[in-house]
XYZ file of C-alpha atoms in Angstrom:
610
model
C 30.714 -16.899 -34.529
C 31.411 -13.303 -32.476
C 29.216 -13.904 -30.055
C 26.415 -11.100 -30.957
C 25.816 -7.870 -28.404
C 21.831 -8.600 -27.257
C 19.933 -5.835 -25.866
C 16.798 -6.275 -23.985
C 13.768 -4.202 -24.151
C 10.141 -4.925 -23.296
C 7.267 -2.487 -24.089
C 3.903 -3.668 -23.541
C 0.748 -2.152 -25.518
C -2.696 -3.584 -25.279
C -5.990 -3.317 -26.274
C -8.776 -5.348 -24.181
C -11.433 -7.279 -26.154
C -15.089 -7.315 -25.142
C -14.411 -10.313 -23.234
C -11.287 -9.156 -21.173
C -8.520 -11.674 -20.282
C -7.279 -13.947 -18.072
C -5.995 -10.941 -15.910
C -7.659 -8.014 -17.103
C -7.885 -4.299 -15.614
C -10.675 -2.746 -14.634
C -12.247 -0.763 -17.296
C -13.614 3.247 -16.999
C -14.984 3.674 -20.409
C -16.262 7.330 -19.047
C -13.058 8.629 -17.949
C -10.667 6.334 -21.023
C -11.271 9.639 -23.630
C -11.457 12.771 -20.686
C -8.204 14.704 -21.910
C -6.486 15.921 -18.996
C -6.222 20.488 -19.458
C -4.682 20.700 -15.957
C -1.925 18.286 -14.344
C -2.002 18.797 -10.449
C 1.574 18.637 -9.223
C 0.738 17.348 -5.460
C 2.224 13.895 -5.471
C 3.843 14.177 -8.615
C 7.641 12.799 -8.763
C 10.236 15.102 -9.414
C 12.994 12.859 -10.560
C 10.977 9.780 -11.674
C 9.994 8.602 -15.148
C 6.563 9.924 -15.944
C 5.360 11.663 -19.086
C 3.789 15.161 -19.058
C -0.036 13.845 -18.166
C -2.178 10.848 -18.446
C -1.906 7.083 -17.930
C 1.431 5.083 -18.420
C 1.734 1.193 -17.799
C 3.960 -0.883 -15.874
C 6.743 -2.567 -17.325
C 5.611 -5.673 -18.615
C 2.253 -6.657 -17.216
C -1.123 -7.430 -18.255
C -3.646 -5.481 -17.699
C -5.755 -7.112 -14.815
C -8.473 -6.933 -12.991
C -7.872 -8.392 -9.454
C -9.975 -11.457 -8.015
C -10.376 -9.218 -4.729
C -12.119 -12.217 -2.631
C -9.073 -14.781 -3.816
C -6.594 -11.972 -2.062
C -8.231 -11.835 1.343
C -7.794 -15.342 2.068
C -3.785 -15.041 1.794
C -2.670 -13.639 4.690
C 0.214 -11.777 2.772
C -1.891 -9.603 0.678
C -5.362 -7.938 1.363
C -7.381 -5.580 -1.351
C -9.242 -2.590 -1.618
C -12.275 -3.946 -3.833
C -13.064 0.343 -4.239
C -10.181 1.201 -6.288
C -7.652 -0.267 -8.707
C -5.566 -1.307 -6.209
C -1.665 -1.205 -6.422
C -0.710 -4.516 -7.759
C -2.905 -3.926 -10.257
C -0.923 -4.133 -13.014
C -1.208 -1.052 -14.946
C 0.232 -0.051 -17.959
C 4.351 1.498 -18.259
C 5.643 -0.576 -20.444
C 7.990 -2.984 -19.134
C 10.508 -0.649 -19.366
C 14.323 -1.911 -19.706
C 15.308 0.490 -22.419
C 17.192 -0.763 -25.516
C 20.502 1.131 -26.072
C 21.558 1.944 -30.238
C 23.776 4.029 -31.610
C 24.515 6.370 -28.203
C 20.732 6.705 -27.127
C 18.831 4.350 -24.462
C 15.154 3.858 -25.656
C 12.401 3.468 -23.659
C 9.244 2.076 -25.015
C 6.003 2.622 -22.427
C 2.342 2.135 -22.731
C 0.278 5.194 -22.822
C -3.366 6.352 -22.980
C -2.683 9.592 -25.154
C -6.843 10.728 -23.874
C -6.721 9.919 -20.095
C -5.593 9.304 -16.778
C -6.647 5.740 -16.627
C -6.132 2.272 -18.733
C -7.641 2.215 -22.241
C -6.426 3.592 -25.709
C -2.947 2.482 -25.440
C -0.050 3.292 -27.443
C 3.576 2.434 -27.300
C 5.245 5.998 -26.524
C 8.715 6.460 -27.010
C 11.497 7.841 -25.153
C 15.139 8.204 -25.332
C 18.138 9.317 -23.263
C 21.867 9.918 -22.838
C 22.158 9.029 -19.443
C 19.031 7.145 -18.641
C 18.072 9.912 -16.201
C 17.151 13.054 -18.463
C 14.168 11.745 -21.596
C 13.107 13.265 -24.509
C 9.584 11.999 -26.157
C 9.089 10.981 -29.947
C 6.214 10.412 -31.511
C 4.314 6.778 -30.239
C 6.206 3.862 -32.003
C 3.445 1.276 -32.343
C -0.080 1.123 -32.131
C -2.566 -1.742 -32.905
C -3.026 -1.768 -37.266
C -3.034 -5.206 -38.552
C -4.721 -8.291 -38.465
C -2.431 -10.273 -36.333
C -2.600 -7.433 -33.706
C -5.575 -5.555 -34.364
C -7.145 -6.448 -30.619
C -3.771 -5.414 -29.189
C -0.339 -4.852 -29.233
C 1.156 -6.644 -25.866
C 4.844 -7.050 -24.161
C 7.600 -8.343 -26.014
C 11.309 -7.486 -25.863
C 14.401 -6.337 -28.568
C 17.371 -7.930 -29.352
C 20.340 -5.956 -30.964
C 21.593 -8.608 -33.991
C 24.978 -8.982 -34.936
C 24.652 -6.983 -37.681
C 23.962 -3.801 -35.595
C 19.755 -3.895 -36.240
C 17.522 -3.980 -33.341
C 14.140 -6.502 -33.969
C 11.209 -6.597 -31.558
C 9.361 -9.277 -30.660
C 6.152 -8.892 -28.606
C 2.249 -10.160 -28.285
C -0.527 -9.814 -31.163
C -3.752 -9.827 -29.677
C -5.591 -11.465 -33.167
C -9.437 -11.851 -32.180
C -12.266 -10.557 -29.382
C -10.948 -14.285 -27.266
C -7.397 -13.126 -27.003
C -6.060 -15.579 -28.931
C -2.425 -14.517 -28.500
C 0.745 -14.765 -30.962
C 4.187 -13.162 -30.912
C 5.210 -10.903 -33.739
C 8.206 -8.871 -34.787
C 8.557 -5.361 -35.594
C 11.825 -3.235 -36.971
C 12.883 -0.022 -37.594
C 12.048 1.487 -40.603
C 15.257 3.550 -41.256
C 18.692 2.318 -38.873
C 20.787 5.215 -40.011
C 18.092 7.206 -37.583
C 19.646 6.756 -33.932
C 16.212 7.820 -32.793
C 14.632 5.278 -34.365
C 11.242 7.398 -34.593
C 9.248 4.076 -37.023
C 8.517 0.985 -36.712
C 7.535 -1.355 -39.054
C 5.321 -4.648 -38.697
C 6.245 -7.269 -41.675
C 3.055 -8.990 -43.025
C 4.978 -12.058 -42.826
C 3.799 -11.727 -39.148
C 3.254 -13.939 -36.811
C 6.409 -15.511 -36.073
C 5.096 -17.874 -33.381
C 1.485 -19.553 -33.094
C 0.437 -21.860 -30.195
C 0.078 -25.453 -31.169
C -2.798 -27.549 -29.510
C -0.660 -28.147 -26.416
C -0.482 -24.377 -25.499
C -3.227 -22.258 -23.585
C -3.505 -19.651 -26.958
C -5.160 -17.166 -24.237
C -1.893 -17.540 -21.741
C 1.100 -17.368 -24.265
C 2.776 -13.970 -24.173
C 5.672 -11.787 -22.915
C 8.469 -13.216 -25.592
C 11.658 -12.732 -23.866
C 15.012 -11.298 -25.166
C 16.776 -13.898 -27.667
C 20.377 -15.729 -26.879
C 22.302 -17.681 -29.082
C 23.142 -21.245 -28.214
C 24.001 -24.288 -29.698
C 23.931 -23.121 -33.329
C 20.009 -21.438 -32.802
C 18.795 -18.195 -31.130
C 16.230 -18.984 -28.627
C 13.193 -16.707 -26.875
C 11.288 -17.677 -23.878
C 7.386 -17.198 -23.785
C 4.978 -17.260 -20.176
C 2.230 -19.036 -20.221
C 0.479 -21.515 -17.748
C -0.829 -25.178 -17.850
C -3.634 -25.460 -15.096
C -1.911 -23.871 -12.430
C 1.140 -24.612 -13.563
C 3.793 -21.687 -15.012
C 5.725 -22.494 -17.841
C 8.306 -21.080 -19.441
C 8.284 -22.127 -23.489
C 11.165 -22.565 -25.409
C 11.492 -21.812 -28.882
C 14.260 -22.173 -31.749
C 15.335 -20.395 -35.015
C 18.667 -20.206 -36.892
C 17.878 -17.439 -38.677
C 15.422 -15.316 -36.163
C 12.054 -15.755 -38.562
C 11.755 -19.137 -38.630
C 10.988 -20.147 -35.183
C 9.527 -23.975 -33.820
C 9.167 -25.392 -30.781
C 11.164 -27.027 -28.293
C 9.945 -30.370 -26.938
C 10.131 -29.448 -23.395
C 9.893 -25.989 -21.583
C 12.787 -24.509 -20.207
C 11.181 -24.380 -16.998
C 8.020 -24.765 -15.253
C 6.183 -24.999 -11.578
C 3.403 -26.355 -10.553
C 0.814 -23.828 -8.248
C 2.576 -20.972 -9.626
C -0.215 -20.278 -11.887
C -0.007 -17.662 -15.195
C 4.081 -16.881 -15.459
C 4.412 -13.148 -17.134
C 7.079 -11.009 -17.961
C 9.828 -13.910 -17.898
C 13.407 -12.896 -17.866
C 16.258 -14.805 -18.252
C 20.020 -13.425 -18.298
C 23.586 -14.579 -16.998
C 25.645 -12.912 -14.218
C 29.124 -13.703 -13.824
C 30.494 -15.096 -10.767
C 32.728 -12.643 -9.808
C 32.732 -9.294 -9.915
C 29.869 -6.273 -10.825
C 30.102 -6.476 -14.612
C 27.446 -7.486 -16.566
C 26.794 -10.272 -19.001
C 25.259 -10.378 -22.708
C 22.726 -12.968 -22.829
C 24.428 -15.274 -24.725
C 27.161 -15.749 -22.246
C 28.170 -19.295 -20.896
C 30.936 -21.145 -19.244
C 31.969 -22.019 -15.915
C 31.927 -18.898 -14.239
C 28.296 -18.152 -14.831
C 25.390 -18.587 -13.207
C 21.925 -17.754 -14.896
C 18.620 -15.944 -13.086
C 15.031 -16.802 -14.007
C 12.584 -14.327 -12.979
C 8.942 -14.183 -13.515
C 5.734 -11.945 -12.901
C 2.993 -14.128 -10.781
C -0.275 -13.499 -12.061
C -1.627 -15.241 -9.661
C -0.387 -12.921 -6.518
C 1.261 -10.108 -8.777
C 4.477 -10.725 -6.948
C 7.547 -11.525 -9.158
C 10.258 -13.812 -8.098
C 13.315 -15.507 -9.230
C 15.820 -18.255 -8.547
C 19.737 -18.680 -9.589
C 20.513 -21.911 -11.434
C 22.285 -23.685 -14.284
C 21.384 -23.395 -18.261
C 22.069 -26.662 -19.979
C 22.571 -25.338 -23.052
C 22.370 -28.644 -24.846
C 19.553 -29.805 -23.461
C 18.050 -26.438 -22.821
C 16.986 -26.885 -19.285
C 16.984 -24.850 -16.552
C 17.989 -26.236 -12.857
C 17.180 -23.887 -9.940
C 20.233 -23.764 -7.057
C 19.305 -26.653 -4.328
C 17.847 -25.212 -1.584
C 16.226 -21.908 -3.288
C 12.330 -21.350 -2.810
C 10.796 -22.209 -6.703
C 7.544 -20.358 -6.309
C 6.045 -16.907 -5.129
C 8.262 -17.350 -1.926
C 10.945 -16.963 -3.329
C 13.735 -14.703 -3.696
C 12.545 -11.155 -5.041
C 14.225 -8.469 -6.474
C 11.954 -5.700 -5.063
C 9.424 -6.404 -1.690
C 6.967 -3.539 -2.272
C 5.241 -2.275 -5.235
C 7.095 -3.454 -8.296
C 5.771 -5.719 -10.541
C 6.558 -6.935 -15.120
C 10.367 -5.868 -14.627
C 13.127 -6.382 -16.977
C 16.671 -6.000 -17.410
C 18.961 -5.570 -20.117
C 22.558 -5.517 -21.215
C 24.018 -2.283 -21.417
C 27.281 -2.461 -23.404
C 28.161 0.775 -23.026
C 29.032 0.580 -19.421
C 29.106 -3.643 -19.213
C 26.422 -3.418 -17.197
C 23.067 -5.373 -16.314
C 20.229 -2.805 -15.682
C 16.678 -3.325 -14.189
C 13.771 -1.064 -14.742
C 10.659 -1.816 -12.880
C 7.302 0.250 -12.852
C 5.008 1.435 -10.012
C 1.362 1.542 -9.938
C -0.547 4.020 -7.690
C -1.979 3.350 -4.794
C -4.827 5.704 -4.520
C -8.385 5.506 -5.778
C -9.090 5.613 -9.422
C -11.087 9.002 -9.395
C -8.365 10.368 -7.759
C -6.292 9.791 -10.815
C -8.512 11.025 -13.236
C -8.785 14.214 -10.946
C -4.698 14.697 -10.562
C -4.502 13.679 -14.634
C -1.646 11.171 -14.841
C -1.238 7.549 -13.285
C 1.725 5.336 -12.836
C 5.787 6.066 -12.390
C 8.707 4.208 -13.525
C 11.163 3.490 -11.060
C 14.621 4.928 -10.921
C 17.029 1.967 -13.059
C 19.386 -0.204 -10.683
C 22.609 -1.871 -11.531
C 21.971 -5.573 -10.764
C 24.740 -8.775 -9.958
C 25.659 -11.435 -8.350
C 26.545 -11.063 -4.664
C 29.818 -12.625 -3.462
C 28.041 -15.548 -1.680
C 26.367 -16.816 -4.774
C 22.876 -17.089 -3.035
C 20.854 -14.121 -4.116
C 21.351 -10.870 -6.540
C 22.365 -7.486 -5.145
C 21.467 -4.262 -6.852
C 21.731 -0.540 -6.961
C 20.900 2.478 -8.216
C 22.527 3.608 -11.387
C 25.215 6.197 -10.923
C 23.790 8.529 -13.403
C 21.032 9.221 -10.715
C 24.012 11.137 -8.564
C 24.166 14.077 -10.493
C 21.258 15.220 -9.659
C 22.502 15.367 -6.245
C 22.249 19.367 -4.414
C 22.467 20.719 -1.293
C 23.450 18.198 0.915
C 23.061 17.632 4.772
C 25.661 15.100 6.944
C 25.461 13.835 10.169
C 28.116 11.662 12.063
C 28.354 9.761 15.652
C 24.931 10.643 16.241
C 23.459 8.525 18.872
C 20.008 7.918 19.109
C 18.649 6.336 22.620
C 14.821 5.210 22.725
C 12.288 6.839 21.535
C 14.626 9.598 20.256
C 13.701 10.927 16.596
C 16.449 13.567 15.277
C 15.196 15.847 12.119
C 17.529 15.628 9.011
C 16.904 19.238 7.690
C 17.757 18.262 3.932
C 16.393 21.481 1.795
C 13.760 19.329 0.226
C 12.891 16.233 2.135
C 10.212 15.588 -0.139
C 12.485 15.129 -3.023
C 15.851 13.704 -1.715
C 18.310 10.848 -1.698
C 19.113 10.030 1.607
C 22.193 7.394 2.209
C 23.394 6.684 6.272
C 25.255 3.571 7.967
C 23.815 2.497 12.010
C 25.362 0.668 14.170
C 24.996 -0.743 17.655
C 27.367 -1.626 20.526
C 26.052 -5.545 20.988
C 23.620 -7.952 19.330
C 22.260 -9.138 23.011
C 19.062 -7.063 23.665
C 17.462 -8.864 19.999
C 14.311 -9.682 20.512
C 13.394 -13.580 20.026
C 11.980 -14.498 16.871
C 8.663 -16.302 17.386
C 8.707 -19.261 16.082
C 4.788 -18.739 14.689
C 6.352 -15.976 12.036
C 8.643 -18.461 10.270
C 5.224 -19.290 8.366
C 4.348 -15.624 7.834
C 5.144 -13.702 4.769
C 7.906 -10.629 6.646
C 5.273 -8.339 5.867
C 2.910 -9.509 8.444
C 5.833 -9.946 10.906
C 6.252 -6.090 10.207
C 2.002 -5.467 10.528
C 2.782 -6.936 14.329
C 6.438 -5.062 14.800
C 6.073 -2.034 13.542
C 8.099 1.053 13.717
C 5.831 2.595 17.200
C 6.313 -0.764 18.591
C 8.885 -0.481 21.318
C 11.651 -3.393 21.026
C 15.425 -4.576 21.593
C 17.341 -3.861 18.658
C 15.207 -1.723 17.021
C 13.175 -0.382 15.124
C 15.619 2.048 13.695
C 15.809 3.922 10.705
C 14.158 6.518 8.700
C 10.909 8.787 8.744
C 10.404 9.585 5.688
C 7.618 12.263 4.028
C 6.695 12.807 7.665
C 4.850 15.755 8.981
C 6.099 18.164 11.659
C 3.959 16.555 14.422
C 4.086 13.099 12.723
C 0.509 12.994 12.445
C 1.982 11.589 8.810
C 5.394 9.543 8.144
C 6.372 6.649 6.087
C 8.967 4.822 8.347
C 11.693 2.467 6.650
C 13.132 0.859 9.010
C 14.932 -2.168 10.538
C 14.701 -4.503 13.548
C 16.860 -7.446 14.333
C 15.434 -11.074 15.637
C 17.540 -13.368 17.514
C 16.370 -17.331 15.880
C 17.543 -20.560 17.347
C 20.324 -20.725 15.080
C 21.277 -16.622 13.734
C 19.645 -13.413 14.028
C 17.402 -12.102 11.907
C 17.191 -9.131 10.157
C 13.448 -7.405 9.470
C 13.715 -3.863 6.850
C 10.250 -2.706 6.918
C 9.047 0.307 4.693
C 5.415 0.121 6.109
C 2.513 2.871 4.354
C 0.172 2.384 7.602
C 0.940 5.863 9.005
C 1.644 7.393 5.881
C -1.614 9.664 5.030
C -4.265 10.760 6.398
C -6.098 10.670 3.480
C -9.020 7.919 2.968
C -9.699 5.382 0.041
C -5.870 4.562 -0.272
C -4.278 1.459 0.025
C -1.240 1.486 2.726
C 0.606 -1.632 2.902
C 3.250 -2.805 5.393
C 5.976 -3.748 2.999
C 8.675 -6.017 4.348
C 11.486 -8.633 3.641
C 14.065 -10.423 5.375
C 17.620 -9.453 5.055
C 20.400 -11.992 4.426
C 23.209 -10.093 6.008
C 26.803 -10.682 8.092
C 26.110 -8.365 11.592
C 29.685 -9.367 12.551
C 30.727 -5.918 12.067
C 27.284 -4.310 14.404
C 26.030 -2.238 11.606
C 23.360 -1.439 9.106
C 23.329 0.933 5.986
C 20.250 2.060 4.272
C 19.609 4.297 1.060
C 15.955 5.569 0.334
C 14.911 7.519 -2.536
C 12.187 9.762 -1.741
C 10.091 11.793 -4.235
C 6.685 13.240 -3.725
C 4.843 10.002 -3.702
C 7.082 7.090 -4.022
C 10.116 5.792 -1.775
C 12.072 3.643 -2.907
C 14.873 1.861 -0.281
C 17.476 -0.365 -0.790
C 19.219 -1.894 2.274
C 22.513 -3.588 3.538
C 23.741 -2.621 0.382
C 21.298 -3.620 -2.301
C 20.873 -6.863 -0.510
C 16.772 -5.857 -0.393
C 14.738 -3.685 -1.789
C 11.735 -2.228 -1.091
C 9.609 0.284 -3.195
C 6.173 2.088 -1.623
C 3.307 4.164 -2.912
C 2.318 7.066 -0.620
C 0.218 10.188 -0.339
C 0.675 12.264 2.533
C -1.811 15.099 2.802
C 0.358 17.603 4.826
C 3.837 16.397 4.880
C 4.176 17.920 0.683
C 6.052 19.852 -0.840
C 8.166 22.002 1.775
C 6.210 21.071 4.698
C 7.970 17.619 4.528
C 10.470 16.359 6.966
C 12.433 13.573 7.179
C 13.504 11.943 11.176
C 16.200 9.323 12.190
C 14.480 7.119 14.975
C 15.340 4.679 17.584
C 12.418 2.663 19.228
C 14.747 0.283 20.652
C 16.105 -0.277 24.061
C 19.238 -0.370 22.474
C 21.285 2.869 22.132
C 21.956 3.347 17.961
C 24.550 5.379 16.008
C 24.129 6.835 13.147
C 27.634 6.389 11.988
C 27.460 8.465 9.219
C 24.248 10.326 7.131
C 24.179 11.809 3.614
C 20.976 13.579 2.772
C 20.913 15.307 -0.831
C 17.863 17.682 -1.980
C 17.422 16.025 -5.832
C 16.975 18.566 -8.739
C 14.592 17.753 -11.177
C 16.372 16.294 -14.445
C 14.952 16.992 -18.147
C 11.295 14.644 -17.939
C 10.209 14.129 -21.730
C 10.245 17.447 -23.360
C 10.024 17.051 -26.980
C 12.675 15.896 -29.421
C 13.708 18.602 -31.451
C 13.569 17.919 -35.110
C-alpha cells in the first residue's frame, strides 16, 4: 500500500450543558451575547493569530473552570480565584492547520457575540504561508443529535485518495456523555473547503462500560499500521490518564483495542493527545504512519489536572500497539515540555509541502475577565514552530517557522558588546513593542556559577526563578533581555538566563518571569521558567524572543526551551516601549552578536473574496 500523506488538524467547538464538565470554564451568561462595536488596540498583537474581535479558544482544550484551592497547595502553580486565570483553558481551537490543495486551514473556536466563552462556533481560516489568513464563513456548529450539546476537539486526516475527514467530540446529552464523530467536506474540488458535512451515520465511536463516557474525547490524527488505521482518544480512569486505542480498516468502522496505547497513573484527565514520529536524523518531518529503525515516536498530552502538557520519546510496537517511554524520561506532569509558560491543547501536523512537522499552540490571557469584555477580543494563537528531534535523542527542539521572517523591517545589530554588572544597554529597534529580537552571549569562564542548592532539585524551575530573579545580583548571571520595558523600568518583562554549578554539571536556568511586568492590578504575573539541557563547552548562550504587544514568546539555546508569557504593561505600549540587554552578574557578558527586527503586521483574517 503507498503509504497515505496524513494531515493533522484539531479544532475544538463546545457547548457547556447545564451541568458543566469535568473541567469546565467559568460561565458570564451577561457578557456571552454583548457584541463588541469598538475593538481597543492596547495589547492587541500585531503579528499573532487573532480574528477581528471577540473570543477565540485555545487549541485543543476543554473549557474549564479551575479548582482554585487544589492549585495553591502545589507549590508550582498559584491562582487568581478573581479572574479566569491563564491556564484556563479557553477556547482557539487546537489549532495545527490542515494543508489541501495549496491552502493551510485553520479551524478555531469562536464566540461570534462576545469577548468571553459561550456560543461557540468552529471559524475558519486559511493561508498561503501560514503567516497572512483570510476568514470563511464558520465550518461547524452544533445541529444534530449526536452533537447537539456540543461540538468538541477532534483532528483531520488527509486519505489516500486526496479527501480530508474530521474526527472530533459530540457532546449528545445535558451529562456530557461524549462520542467521536466525523465530518467531510461537502464539495473537494473547493480548495477552500467553505462546508462541512456531518453523516447521520454518526457516531463512529461510543464508550463501552469500561470507559468514563464523561472523559473520552480529543480523537487524535489516524496512522496506518498493521493492515488498520488507528486514532487515539484521552480519557482518564480514577486518576489515571489513558490513552485509548481504536481500529478500523476502512475508517467508519472503528472497535476497540484490548489495551490502551498508553496510560499513567496520578496523571489524572489526559486531553489533547498527540502522537507522531520524528526521524532520527536530520530536521525533516515524518507522516504519521512512518516506522522503521530510524524513528522514534513522541506522546504528548494536555494535563487536566495542572493544565500543563508534557511528553516523552519512546518506541511504537506496532504489532502489539504499545507505547514504551525512553528509560530514564519523567512519565508525568514533570516531564519534558514543549513550551514552559502559557501554552496549553497543542498539536502538530505533517506538512508535506515543506516535509515538515509543525506545532501550533494557543495562549490564553492573563488579565481579568471584565477587562476582556471591555478591550472586545480574548485569546491569541501562537506563532507555528518547526519541531524535531535533537541530535542527542533525549528531548525535541523547535523553532519558529521561516515564513515568520518576512515580516522582518528595520533592523538594529549590535556586536562585542560587553555588559559588566548591573549594566543594561537599550536596543533602539523602531518598534520594540512589536519585534523579533535574535542575539548570542557569551562569557570568558564558567567559575563565578553560583552553587545550585541542593533544596531546588525538588522545586519546579519556576520557583527556583521566584527566588533568582532577574534584580537578584549573582555569578553568571542573570543575563538577557528586557523586554516591553518602560523608560525608567518602572515596567519590563525580563527573559533571561543564569547558570548553576551542581555536584556533577552546571545548570542552566532561562527565566521569562511576568512579576515586574505591569503595573496594572487584577492580572496574573507568573515567573515562568525551565531548565536548559545544553553543552557550555563553547561559553555561550543564544536567545530569540518574539515580542508583540502582549505576548513574548522565547525560545532558547536554540529551540532547546521554550517559554511563552502573557503581559500587560500600562506604559511601556505602543512606541513608548523599549527593549534593554542586562547583566546582573559578577561576571563580565558579551553580547556576541544582536539582531533586533521591527515586525510589520501581515494580512490578519480579512475576508475571502468570493
Amino acid at each position: 500500500m503507498v503509504l497515505p500523506n496524513i494531515l493533522a488538524v484539531l479544532a475544538l467547538v463546545c457547548v457547556l450543558s447545564k451541568n458543566g464538565v469535568e473541567a469546565s470554564h467559568k460561565i458570564y451568561p451577561r457578557f456571552q451575547t454583548l457584541n463588541v462595536e469598538n475593538v481597543k488596540q492596547l495589547h492587541r498583537t500585531g503579528y499573532h493569530f487573532q480574528p477581528p474581535k471577540h473570543w477565540i479558544n485555545d487549541p485543543n482544550g476543554k473549557p474549564i473552570q479551575q479548582e482554585h484551592d487544589r492549585f495553591h497547595g502545589l507549590q508550582f502553580f498559584q491562582i487568581n480565584p478573581d479572574f479566569d486565570c491563564f491556564m484556563c483553558v479557553n477556547w482557539f481551537v487546537r489549532a495545527a492547520p490542515m494543508y489541501y490543495k495549496g491552502l493551510y486551514h485553520l479551524f478555531y473556536q469562536y464566540n461570534p457575540k462576545g469577548a468571553v466563552w459561550g456560543n461557540i462556533v468552529w471559524a475558519h481560516s486559511v493561508s498561503k504561508d501560514l503567516i497572512n489568513w483570510e476568514s470563511l464563513e464558520p465550518a461547524i456548529y452544533p445541529s444534530k443529535w449526536f452533537d447537539n450539546y456540543g461540538c468538541w476537539s477532534g483532528s483531520a486526516t488527509v486519505l489516500p485518495n486526496g479527501g480530508p475527514v474530521i474526527f472530533y467530540t459530540g457532546i449528545v446529552d445535558e451529562h456530557n456523555s461524549q462520542i467521536q464523530n466525523y465530518a467531510v467536506p461537502a464539495n473537494l474540488s473547493d480548495p477552500y473547503l467553505r462546508k462541512w458535512v456531518k453523516p447521520d451515520d454518526n457516531p463512529i465511536v461510543n464508550p463501552d462500560a469500561s470507559v468514563n463516557g464523561s472523559a473520552f474525547r480529543d480523537p487524535t490524527t489516524a496512522w496506518w499500521a498493521e493492515g488498520h488505521w488507528k486514532i487515539l482518544v484521552g480519557s482518564r480512569r480514577k486518576h489515571r490518564g489513558v490513552a485509548y486505542l481504536y481500529k478500523s480498516r476502512d475508517f467508519k468502522k472503528w472497535v476497540k483495542a484490548k489495551h490502551p496505547l498508553h496510560s499513567v497513573q496520578g496523571t489524572g484527565m489526559w486531553e489533547c493527545p498527540d502522537f507522531f514520529p520524528v526521524s532520527l536524523s536530520g530536521e525533516k518531518g515524518l507522516d504519521p504512519s512512518v516506522m522503521g529503525q530510524n524513528v522514534k515516536h513522541v506522546l504528548k498530552v494536555s494535563l487536566d489536572m495542572t493544565r500543563y502538557e508534557y511528553y516523552t520519546l519512546g518506541t511504537y510496537d506496532k504489532k502489539k500497539d504499545r507505547y514504551f517511554p525512553d528509560e530514564g524520561l519523567v512519565d508525568g506532569w514533570a516531564g519534558l515540555r514543549l513550551d514552559y509558560g502559557n501554552f496549553y491543547a497543542s498539536k502538530t501536523f505533517y506538512d508535506p509541502s515543506t516535509n515538515r512537522r509543525i506545532l501550533w499552540g494557543w495562549a490564553n490571557e492573563s488579565d481579568a475577565v471584565q477587562q476582556d469584555k471591555d478591550k472586545g477580543w480574548a485569546g491569541i494563537q501562537l506563532i507555528p514552530r518547526k519541531v524535531w528531534l535533537d541530535p542527542s535523542g533525549k528531548q525535541l527542539l523547535q523553532w519558529p517557522v521561516a515564513e515568520l521572517e518576512k515580516l522582518r523591517g528595520h533592523t538594529i545589530q549590535l556586536s562585542h558588546q560587553k555588559l559588566n554588572q548591573g549594566d543594561h544597554v537599550e536596543v533602539k529597534v523602531t518598534t520594540a513593542a512589536q519585534a523579533d529580537v535574535d542575539v548570542t552571549f557569551s562569557f570568558p569562564s564558567l567559575d563565578k556559577a553560583e552553587p545550585f542548592d541542593p533544596k531546588w532539585a525538588k522545586l519546579d524551575a519556576l520557583d527556583v526563578c521566584a527566588q533568582k530573579g532577574s534584580k537578584a545580583p549573582g555569578g553568571l548571571g542573570p543575563f538577557g533581555l528586557l523586554t516591553l520595558a518602560s523608560e525608567k523600568l518602572e515596567e519590563f518583562t525580563p527573559v533571561f538566563f543564569r547558570v548553576f554549578k551542581a555536584a556533577d554539571k552546571h545548570k542552566v536556568l532561562l527565566c521569562s518571569d511576568a512579576r515586574s511586568s505591569s503595573l496594572g492590578e487584577g492580572l496574573y504575573k507568573p515567573s515562568f521558567a525551565g531548565f536548559v539541557d545544553v553543552d557550555l563547552t563553547d561559553k555561550k548562550l543564544s536567545l530569540r524572543s518574539l515580542i508583540d504587544h502582549s505576548v513574548v514568546e522565547s525560545f532558547g539555546a536554540g529551540g532547546r526551551i521554550a517559554i511563552t508569557s502573557r503581559v500587560y504593561p500600562t506604559t511601556a505600549v505602543f512606541e513608548k516601549a523599549r527593549l534593554f540587554v542586562f547583566n546582573n552578574g559578577s561576571e563580565t557578558i558579551t553580547v556576541e552578536s544582536l539582531n533586533a527586527w521591527s515586525m510589520n503586521k501581515p494580512v490578519m483574517n480579512v475576508p475571502v473574496k468570493s
